[in-house]
Short mmCIF file of C-alpha atoms and ligand atoms in Angstrom, two decimals:
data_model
loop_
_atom_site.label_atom_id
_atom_site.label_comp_id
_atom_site.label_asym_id
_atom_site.label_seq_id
_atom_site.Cartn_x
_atom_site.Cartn_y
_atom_site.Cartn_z
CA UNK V 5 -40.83 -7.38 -14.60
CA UNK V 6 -40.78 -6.02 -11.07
CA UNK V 7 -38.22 -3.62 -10.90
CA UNK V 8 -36.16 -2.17 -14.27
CA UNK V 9 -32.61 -1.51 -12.78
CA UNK V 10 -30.22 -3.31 -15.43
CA UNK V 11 -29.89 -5.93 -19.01
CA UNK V 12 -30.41 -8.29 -15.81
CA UNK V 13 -34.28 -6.94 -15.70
CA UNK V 14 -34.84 -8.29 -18.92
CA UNK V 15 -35.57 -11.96 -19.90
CA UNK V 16 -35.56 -11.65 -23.45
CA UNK V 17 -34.02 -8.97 -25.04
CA UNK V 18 -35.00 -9.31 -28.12
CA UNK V 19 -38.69 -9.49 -27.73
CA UNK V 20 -38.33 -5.86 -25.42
CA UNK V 21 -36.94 -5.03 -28.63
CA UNK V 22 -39.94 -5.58 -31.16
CA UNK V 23 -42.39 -4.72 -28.38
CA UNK V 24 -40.69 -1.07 -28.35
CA UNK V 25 -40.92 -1.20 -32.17
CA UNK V 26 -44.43 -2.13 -32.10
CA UNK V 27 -45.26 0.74 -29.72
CA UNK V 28 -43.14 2.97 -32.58
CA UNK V 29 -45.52 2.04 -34.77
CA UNK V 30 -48.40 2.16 -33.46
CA UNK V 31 -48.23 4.35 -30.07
CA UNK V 32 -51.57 4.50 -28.69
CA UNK V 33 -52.19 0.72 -28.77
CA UNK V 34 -52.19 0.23 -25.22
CA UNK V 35 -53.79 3.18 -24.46
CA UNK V 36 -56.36 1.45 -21.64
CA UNK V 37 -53.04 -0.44 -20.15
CA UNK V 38 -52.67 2.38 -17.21
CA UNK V 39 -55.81 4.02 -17.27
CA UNK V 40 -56.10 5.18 -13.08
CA UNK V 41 -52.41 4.37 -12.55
CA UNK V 42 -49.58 7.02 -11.73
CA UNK V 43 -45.85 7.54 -12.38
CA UNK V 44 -43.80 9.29 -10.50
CA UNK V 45 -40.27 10.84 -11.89
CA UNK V 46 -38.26 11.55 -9.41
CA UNK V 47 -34.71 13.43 -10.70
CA UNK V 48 -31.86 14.21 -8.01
CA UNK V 49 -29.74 15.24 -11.23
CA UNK V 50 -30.59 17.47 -14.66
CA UNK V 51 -32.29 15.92 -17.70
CA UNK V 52 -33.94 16.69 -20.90
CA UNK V 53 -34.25 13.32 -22.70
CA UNK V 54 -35.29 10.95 -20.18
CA UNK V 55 -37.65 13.29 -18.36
CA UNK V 56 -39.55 14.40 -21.28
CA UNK V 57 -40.07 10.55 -23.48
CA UNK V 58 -40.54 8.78 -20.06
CA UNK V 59 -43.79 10.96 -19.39
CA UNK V 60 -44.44 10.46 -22.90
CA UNK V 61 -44.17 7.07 -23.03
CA UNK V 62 -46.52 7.06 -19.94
CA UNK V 63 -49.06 9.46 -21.43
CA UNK V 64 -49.22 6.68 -24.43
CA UNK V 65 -50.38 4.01 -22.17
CA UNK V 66 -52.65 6.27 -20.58
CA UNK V 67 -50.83 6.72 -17.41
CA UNK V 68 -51.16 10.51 -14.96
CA UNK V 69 -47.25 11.39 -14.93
CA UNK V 70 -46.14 13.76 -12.14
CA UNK V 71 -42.46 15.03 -12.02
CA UNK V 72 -40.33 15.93 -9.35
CA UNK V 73 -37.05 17.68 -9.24
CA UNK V 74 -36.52 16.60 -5.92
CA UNK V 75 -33.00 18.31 -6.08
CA UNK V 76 -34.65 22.02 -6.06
CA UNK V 77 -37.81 21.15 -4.99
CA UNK V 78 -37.53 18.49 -2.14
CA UNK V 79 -36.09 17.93 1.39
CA UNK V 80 -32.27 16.79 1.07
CA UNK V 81 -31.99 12.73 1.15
CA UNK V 82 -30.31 10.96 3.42
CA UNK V 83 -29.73 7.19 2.22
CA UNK V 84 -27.05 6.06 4.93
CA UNK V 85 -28.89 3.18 7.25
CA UNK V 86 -28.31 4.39 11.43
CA UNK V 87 -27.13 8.17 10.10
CA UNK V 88 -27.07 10.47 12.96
CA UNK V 89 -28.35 13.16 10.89
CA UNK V 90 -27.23 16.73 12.15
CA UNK V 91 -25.33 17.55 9.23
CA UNK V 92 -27.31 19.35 6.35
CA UNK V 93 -29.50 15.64 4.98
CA UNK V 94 -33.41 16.81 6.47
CA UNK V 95 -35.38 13.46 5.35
CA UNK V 96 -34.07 9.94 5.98
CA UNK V 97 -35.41 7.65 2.43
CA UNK V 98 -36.73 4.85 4.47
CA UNK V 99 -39.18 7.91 5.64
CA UNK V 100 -39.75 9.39 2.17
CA UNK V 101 -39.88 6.33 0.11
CA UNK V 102 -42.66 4.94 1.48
CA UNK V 103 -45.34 7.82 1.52
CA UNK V 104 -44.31 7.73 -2.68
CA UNK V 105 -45.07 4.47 -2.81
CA UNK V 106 -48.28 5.18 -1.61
CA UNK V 107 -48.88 7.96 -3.95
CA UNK V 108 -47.67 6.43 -7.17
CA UNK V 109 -48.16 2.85 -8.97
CA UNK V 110 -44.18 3.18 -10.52
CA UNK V 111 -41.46 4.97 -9.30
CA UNK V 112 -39.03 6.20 -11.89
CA UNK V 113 -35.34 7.54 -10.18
CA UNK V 114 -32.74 9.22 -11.53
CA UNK V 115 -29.62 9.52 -9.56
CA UNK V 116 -26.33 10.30 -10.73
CA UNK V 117 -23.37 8.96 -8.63
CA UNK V 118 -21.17 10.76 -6.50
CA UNK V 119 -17.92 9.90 -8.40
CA UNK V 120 -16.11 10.54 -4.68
CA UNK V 121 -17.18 7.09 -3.00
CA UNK V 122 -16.44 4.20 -5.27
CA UNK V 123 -17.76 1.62 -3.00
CA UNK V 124 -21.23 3.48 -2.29
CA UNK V 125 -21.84 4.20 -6.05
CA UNK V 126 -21.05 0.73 -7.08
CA UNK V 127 -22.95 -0.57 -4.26
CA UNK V 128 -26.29 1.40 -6.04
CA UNK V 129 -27.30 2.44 -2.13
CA UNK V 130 -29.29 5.04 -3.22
CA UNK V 131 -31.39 3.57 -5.94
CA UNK V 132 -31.14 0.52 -3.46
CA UNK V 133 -32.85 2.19 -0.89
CA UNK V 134 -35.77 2.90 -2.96
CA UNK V 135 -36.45 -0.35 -4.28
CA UNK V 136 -36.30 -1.36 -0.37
CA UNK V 137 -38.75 1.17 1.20
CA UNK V 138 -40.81 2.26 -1.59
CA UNK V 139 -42.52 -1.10 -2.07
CA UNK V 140 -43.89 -0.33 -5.83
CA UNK V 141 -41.57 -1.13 -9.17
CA UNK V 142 -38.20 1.16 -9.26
CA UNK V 143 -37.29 2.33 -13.06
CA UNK V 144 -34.09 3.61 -13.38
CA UNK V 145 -33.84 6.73 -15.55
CA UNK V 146 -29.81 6.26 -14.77
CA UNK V 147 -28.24 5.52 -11.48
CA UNK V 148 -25.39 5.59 -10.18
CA UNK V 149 -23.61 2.82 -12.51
CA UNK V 150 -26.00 2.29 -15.19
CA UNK V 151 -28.24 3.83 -17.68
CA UNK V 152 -30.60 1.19 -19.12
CA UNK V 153 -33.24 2.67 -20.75
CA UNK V 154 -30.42 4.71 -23.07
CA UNK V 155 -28.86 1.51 -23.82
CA UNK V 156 -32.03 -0.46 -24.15
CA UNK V 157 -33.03 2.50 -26.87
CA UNK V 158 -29.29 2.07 -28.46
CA UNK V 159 -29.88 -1.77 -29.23
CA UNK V 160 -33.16 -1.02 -30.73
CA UNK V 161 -31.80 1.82 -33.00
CA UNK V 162 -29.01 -0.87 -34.20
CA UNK V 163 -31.63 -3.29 -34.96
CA UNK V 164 -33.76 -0.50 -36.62
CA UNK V 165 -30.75 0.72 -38.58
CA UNK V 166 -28.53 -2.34 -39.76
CA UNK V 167 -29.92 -4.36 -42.29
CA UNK V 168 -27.34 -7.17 -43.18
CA UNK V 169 -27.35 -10.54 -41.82
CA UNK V 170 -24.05 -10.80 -40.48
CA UNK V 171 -23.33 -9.83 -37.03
CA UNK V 172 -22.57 -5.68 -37.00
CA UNK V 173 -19.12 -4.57 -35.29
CA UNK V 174 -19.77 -2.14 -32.71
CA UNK V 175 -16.83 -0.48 -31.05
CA UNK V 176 -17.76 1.80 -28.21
CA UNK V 177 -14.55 4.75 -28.06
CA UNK V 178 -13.92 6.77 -24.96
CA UNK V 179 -13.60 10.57 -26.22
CA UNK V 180 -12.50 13.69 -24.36
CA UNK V 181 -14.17 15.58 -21.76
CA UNK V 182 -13.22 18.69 -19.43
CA UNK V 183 -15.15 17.60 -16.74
CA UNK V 184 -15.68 14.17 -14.77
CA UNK V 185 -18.17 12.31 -16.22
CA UNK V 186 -20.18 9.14 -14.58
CA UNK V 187 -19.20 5.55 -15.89
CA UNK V 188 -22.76 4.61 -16.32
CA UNK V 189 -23.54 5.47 -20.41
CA UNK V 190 -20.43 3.14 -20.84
CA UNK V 191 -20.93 0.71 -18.10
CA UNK V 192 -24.61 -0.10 -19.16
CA UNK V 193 -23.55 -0.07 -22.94
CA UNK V 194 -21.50 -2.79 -22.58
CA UNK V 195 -23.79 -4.66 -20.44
CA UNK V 196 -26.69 -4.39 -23.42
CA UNK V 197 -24.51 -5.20 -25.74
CA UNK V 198 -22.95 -8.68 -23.88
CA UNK V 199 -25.95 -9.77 -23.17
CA UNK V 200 -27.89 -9.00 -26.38
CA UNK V 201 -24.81 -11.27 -27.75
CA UNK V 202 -25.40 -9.81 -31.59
CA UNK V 203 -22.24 -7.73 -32.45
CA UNK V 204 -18.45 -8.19 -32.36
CA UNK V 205 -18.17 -5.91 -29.90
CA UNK V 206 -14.79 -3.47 -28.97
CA UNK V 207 -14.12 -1.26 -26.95
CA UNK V 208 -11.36 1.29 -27.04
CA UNK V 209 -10.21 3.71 -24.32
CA UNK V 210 -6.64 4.79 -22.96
CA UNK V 211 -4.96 2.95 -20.48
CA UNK V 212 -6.12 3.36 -17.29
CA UNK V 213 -9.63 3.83 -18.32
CA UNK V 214 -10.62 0.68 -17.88
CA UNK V 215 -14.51 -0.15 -16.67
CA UNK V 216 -15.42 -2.11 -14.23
CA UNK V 217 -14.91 -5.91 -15.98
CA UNK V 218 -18.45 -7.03 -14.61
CA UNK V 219 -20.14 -5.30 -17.48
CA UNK V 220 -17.27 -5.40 -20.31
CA UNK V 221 -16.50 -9.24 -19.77
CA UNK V 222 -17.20 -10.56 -23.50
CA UNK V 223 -15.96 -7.36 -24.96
CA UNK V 224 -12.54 -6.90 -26.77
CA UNK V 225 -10.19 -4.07 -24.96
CA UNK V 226 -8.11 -2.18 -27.80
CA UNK V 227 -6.03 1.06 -26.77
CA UNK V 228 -5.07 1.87 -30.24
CA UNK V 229 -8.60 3.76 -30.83
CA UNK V 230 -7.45 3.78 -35.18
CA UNK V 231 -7.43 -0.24 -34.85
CA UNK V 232 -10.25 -0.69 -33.14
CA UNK V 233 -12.30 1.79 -35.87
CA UNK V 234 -11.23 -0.62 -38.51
CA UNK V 235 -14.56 -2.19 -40.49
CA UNK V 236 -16.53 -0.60 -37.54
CA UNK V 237 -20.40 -0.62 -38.68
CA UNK V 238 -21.23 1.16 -35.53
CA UNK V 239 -19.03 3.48 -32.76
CA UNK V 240 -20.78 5.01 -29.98
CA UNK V 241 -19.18 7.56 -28.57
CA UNK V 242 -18.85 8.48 -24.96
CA UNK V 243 -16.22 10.12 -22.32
CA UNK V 244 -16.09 8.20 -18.79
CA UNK V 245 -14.12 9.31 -15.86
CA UNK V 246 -11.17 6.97 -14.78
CA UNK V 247 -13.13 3.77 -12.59
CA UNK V 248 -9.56 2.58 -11.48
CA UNK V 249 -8.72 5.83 -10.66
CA UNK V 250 -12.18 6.74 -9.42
CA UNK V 251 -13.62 10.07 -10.71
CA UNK V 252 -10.51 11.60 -12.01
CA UNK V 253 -9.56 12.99 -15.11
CA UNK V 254 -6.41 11.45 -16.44
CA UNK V 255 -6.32 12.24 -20.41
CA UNK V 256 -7.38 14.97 -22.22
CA UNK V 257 -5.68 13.98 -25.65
CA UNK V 258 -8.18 15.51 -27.99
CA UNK V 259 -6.89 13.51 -30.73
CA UNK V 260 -9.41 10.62 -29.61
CA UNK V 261 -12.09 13.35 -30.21
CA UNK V 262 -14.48 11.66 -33.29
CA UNK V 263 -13.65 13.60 -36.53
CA UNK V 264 -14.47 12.18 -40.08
CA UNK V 265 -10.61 11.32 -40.58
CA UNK V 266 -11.52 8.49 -37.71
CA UNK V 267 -14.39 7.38 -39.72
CA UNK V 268 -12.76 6.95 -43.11
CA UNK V 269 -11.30 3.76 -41.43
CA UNK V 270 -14.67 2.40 -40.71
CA UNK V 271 -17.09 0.25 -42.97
CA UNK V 272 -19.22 3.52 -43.37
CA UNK V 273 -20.43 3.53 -40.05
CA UNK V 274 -23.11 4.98 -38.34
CA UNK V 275 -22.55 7.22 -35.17
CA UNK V 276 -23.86 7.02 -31.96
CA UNK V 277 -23.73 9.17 -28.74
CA UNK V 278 -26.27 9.14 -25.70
CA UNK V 279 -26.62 13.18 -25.44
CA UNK V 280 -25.63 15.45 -24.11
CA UNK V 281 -22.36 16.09 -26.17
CA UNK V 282 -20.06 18.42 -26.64
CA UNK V 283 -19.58 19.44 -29.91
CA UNK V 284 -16.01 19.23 -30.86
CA UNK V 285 -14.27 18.14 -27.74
CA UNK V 286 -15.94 14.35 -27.91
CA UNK V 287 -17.34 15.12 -31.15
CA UNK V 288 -16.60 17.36 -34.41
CA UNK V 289 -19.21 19.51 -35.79
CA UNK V 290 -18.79 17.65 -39.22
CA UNK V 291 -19.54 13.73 -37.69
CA UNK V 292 -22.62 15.37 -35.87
CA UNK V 293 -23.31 17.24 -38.93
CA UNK V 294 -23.17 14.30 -41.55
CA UNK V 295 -25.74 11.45 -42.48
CA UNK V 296 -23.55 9.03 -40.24
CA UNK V 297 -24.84 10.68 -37.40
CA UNK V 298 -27.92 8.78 -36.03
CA UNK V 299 -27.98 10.40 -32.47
CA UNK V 300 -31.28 12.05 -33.20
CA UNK V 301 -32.64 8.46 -34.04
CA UNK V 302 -31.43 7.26 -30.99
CA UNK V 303 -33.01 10.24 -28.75
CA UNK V 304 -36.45 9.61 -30.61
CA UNK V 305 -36.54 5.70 -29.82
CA UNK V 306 -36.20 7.06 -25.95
CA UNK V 307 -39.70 7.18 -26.04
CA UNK V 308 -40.55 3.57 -27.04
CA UNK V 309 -37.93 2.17 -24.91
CA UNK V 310 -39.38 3.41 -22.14
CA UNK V 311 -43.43 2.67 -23.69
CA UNK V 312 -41.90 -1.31 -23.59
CA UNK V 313 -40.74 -1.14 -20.21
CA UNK V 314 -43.75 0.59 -18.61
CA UNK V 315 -46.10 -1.96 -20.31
CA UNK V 316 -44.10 -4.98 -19.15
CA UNK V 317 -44.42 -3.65 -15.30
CA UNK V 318 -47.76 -2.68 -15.88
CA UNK V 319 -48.41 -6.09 -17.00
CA UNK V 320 -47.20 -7.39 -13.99
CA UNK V 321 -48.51 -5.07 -11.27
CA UNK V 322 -52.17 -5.15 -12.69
C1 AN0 R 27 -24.41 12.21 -18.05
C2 AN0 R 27 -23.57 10.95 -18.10
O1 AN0 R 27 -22.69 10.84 -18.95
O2 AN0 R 27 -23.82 10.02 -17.31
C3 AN0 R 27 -25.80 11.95 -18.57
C4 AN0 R 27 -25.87 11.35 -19.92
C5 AN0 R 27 -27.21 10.91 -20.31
N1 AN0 R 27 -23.80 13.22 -18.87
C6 AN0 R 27 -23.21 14.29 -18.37
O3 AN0 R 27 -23.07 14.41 -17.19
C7 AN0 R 27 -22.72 15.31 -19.35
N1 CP R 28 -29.43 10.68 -22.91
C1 CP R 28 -30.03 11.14 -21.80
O1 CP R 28 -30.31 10.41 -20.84
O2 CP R 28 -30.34 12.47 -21.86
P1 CP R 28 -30.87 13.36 -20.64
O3 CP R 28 -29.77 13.43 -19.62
O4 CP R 28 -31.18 14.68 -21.26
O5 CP R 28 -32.08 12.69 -20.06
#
């Protein structure tokens, strides 16, 4: 694996899968894999989650981490090819990219999108640009349209946590937000789960809240969130701002919030949500609260998710 962008990164899913568990069991296995190699994290947006079990994960296989909040502590970006650039952007990437590729053996990016230019989010120019001029693997820690490490750590944490040998139903629900959130959690969600190809899958949303049908394709579209629920197993919960309508708001209707009178329809299911949430606007207090809550698994897997995908570039740039 050169580059760890998207599901498309990933050759067998599966396998990532039990390699991740493997490294959950057993964490310091690969210890001597990057001995003398470096990461770099490089975040032009907040995190808690990613930051910290990414330079875990890379401690575990021996790896020097070094982290930079390049949004406080760096030169302002500029990603456009030809800019003229007299406005307030102080270092062009194809000038910055390359001097980190010389410092670091990995390159780990996150980058949130602007939710303002549809075509330049979905067009991934920024983390784009990287893989172009840095020259050493790109690992998204969630760009612009995707989040893949989360959802990589979601399938695993299914697989850990359903037992049966039918295939689960996972329905992925849009829930309220006050503020414009990114597509990405959703987006890459439903990429994971198509191509992992294990679950009925649904997802339910209201109208005009559809994503973009590249990643959903294979997925069942439901507006009426109380059918959808029905004999769920698993529902992952997650606002998105409108994709149509690109970055707006359009529905606030806090009855789509998760509360335990949405779960008595399910098949006792488990609940899942990417964190950050906030408590009883996408999410009552009681669902968080209760054993059907497994969001804490999923944070904790974070860490072997990204253990599997470090080893597999590690493999291939040693
Ligand atoms: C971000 C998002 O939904 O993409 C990060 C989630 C991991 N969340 C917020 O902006 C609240
Ligand atoms: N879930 C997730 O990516 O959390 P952070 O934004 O805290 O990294």
């Amino acid at each position: 694996m050169k580059n760890f962008i998207s599901a498309r990164d990933i050759s067998n899913i599966e396998a990532m899968v039990q390699k991740a568990i493997g490294y959950k069991a057993d964490p310091f296995k690969d210890k001597a894999l990057g001995i003398n190699k470096r990461i770099g994290l490089l975040f032009l947006n907040p995190s808690m989650r990613t930051r910290l079990s990414t330079q875990i994960a890379a401690n575990n296989l021996g790896m020097d981490a070094i982290v930079f909040n390049i949004d406080k502590d760096g030169w302002k970006l500029e990603f456009e090819e030809g800019a003229i650039m007299s406005g307030n952007t102080i270092e062009h990437v194809k000038d910055a990219a390359p001097i980190l590729g010389s410092y670091f053996d990995i390159l780990c990016i996150r980058t949130f999108p602007s939710l303002v230019n549809k075509h330049e989010d979905y067009s991934e120019l920024f983390i784009n640009q990287f893989i172009k001029y840095a020259g050493i693997p790109i690992v998204s820690l969630e760009s612009a349209t995707l989040h893949p490490l989360q959802s990589f750590t979601d399938i695993i944490t299914i697989e850990e946590t359903f037992k049966e040998l039918r295939k689960p139903k996972i329905v992925l629900t849009w829930a309220p937000h006050i503020k414009p959130i990114p597509q990405c959690v959703g987006n890459s969600f439903a990429e994971w789960i198509n191509a992992w190809g294990k679950a009925d899958f649904v997802i339910t949303h209201p109208e005009d809240y559809e994503l973009d049908t590249k990643f959903t394709d294979g997925a069942t579209i439901e507006y009426d969130q109380e059918k959808a629920l029905e004999g769920a197993d698993f529902v992952y919960v997650k606002n998105w701002s409108s994709y149509a309508d690109y970055g707006k708001v359009l529905c606030n209707d806090s009855s789509w919030m998760l509360t335990t009178e949405h779960l008595a329809k399910t098949n006792n299911a488990r609940v899942m949500h990417c964190l950050p949430v906030r408590r009883n606007v996408e999410l009552s207090d009681e669902v968080l609260d209760s054993a059907s809550s497994i969001v804490n698994l999923q944070a904790t897997n974070r860490v072997w998710a990204a253990q599997a995908v470090l080893a597999e570039i590690l493999h291939s740039v040693n």
